[in-house]
Structures are given as structure tokens and as C-alpha cells.
Protein backbone atom coordinates (compact mmCIF):
# COMPACT_ATOMS: atom_id res chain seq x y z
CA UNK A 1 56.19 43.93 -70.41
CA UNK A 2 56.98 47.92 -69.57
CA UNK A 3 60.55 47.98 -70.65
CA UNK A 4 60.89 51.58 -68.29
CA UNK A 5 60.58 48.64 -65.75
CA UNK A 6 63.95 47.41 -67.21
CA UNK A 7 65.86 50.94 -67.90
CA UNK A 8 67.40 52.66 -65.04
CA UNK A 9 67.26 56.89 -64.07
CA UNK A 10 70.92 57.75 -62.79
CA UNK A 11 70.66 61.46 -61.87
CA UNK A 12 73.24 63.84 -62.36
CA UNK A 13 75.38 61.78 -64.77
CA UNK A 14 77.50 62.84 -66.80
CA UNK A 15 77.10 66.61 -65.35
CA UNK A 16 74.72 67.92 -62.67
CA UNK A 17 71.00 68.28 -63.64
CA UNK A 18 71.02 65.41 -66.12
CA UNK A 19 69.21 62.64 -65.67
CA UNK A 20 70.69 59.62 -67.73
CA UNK A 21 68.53 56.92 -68.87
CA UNK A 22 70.59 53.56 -68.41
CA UNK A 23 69.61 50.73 -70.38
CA UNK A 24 72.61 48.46 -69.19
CA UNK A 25 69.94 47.18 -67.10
CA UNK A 26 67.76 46.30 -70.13
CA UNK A 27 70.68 44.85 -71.69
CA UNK A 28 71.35 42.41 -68.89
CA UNK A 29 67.71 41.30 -68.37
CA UNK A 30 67.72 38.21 -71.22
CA UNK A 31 63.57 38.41 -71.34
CA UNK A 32 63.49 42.25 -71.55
CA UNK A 33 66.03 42.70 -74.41
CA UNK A 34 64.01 40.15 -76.85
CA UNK A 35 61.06 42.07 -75.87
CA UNK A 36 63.02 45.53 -76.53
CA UNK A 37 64.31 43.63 -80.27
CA UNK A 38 61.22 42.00 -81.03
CA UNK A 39 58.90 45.59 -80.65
CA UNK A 40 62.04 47.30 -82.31
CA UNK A 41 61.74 44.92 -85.45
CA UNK A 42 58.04 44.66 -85.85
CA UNK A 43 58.10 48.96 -85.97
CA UNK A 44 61.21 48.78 -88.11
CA UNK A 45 60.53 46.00 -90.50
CA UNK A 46 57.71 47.99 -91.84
CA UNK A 47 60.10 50.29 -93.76
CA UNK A 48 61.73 47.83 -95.62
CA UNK A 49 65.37 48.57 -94.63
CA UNK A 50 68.01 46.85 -96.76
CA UNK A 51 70.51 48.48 -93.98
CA UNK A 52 70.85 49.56 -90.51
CA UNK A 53 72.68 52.62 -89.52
CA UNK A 54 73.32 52.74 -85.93
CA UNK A 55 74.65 55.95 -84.03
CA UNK A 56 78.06 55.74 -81.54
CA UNK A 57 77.91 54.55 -79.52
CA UNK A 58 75.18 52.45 -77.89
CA UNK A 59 72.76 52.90 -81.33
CA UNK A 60 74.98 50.23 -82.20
CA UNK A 61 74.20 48.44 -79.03
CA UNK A 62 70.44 48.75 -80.60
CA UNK A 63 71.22 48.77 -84.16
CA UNK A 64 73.72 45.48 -84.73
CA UNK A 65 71.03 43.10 -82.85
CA UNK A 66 68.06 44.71 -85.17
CA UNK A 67 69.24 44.16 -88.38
CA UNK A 68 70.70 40.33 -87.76
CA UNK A 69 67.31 40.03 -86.84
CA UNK A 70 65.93 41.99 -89.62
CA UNK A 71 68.09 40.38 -91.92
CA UNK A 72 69.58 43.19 -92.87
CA UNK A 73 73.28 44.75 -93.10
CA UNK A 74 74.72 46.87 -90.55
CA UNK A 75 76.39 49.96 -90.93
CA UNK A 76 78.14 52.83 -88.52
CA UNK A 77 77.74 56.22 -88.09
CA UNK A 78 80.85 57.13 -85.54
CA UNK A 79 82.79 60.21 -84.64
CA UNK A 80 85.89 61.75 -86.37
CA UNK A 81 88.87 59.10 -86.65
CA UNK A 82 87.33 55.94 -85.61
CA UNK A 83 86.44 54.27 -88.85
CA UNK A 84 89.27 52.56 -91.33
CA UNK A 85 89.39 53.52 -95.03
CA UNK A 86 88.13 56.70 -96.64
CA UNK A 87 85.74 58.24 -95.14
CA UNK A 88 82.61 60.85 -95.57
CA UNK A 89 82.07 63.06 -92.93
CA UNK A 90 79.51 65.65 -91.94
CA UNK A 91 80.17 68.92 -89.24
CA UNK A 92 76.66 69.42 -87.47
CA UNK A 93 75.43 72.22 -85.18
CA UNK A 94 74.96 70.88 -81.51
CA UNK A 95 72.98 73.29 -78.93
CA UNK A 96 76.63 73.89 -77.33
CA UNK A 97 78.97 73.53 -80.40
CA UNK A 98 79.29 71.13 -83.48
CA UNK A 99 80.51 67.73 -83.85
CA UNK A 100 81.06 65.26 -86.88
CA UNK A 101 80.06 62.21 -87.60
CA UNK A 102 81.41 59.90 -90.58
CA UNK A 103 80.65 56.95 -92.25
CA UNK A 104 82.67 54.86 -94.77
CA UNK A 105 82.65 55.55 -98.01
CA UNK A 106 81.59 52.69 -99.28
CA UNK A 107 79.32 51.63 -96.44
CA UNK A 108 76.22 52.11 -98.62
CA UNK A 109 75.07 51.62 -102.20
CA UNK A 110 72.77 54.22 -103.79
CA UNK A 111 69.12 54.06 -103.65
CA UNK A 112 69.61 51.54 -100.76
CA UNK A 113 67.18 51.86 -97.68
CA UNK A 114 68.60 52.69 -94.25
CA UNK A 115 66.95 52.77 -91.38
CA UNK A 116 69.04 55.18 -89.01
CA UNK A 117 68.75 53.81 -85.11
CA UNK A 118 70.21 54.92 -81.78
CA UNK A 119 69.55 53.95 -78.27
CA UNK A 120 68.14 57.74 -77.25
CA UNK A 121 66.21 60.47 -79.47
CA UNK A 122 66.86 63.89 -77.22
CA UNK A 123 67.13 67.06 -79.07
CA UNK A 124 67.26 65.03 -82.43
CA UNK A 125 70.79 67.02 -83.96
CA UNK A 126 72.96 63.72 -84.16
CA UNK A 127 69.78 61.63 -85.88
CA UNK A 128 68.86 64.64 -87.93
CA UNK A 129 73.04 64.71 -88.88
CA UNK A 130 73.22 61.03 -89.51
CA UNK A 131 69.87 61.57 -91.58
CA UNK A 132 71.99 64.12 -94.03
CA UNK A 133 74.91 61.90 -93.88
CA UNK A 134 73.47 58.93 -95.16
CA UNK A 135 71.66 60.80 -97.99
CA UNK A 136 74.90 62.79 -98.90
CA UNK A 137 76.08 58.79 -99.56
CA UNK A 138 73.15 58.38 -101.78
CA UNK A 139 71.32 56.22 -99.56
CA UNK A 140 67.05 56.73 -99.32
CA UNK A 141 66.49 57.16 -95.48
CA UNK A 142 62.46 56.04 -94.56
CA UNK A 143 62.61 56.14 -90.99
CA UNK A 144 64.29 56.58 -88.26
CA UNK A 145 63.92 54.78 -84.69
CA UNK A 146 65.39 54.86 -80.65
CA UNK A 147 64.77 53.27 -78.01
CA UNK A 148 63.88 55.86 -75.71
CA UNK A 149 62.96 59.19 -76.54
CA UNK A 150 62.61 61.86 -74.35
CA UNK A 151 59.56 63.94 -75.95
CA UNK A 152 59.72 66.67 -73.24
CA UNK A 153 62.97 67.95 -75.95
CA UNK A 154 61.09 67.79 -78.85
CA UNK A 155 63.81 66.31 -80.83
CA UNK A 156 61.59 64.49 -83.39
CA UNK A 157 60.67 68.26 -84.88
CA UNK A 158 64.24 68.03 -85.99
CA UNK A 159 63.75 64.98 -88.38
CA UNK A 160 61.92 65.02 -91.69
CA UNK A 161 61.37 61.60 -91.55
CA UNK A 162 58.75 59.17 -89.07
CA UNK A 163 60.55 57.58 -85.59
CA UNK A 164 59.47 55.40 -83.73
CA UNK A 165 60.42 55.27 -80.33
CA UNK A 166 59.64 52.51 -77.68
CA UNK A 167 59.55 54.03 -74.50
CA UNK A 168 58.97 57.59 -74.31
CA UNK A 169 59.57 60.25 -71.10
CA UNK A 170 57.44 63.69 -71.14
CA UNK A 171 60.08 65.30 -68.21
């Protein structure tokens, strides 16, 4: 199955002169979302995650499914505010700003292995942050992995560790 069959191209969304990859449609399409889970396990299972990290806010849409399937637990990586209890956050240079991104302090155990996953790789600064993050938390970070990437941004350069992407766009 070609899951690009499956995700939709909504142009100029959220701003002019972006091109948004949907994968509502994916997510809708029963057969095409096992496929999507199934190929997103067999590339993630090889790294021998104990957790799954997913990125706000559809990496969790990606993330949650993965590791019940995995086996694994599931953690969050969201924005500033959103999560109860203390906290860890991280500030992180965007191309047009910075942002943070926290997780919960006791979200992780050291030495435990988290695979960090989000729906889109683009210019890589949020995995690359949630990469840090989880490390500053003492966990041991393998891999990361998306859904979509779109290689024509290069954002993998930004990562020091291998991703894995399912469905990749060169423009």
C-alpha cells in the first residue's frame, strides 16, 4: 500500500506558501492506519524502546498507537503549561524564534530507552529539542522516527541519532 495515497496536500495552510501534509485522511482509512502502525513498529521495534515519546501534538496521534503496540509506555513531550506536576522544560531555537517544550519530571527513569516520534520531520528543531530533553531526564535516546518527512528541509542533519521516516517528499 503507498500510504501518500492515504495523506492529503492542503496548500496554503496555515499561512500562504505552505503546503500541509494532512494525515486525517490516513487516520480515517481503518486499512491504511494498520499499515502506517504496522511499518512504524517493525522500523521502531528494532531499537528496543522501553518508552515512547511522542511530540504535540499529532506525534501523539503516532506515538500512543505505537507503543500499545510495541508494548511499550508512552510518554509526552508538550508545550509550556500543558502538563500536571513538576515539570522539566527546555527553550529551543526555531528558524523564526524559540519555543519550549516540557516533559514531566518523572515521566522517565534513567538509562531507560525512548524512542522520540512525531507525525512530521521538517527542519528537525522540535525532534532535535525533544532529543536534548529527554537526555537532560537521563533517558538513552536510540532513534528517532515520523511519519512523513519532508527531505527537501534537511531536517534529519539536525539529529544525532538514526530516523526513520515512512513516507518521504523531496519538494
Amino acid at each position: 500500500m503507498d500510504l501518500k495515497d492515504h495523506i492529503r496536500g492542503i496548500p496554503d495552510f496555515p499561512k500562504p506558501g505552505i503546503l500541509f501534509y494532512d494525515i486525517s485522511t490516513l487516520l480515517r482509512h481503518a486499512d491504511a492506519w494498520q499499515v502506517a502502525m504496522g511499518r512504524m513498529s517493525s522500523v521502531v521495534r528494532k531499537h528496543h524502546p522501553d518508552v515512547i515519546a511522542g511530540i504535540e501534538s499529532r506525534g501523539f496521534l503516532i506515538a500512543a498507537p505505537l507503543a500499545l503496540k510495541l508494548g511499550c509506555g508512552f510518554i509526552m513531550l508538550r508545550k509550556k503549561g500543558k502538563l500536571p506536576g513538576p515539570t522539566i522544560p527546555l527553550d529551543y531555537e526555531l528558524e523564526y524564534g524559540t519555543d519550549r517544550i516540557e516533559i514531566q519530571a518523572d515521566a522517565v527513569e534513567p538509562g531507560q530507552r525512548v524512542v522520540i516520534v512525531d507525525d512530521l520531520l521538517a527542519t528537525g528543531g522540535t525532534m532535535a529539542a525533544g532529543i536534548q530533553l529527554l537526555r537532560k531526564v537521563g533517558a538513552v535516546v536510540p532513534a528517532a522516527a515520523a511519519l512523513i518527512e519532508l527531505t527537501f528541509l534537511n531536517g534529519r542533519s539536525k539529529l544525532d541519532v538514526p530516523c526513520d521516516s515512512l513516507v518521504a517528499y523531496d519538494e
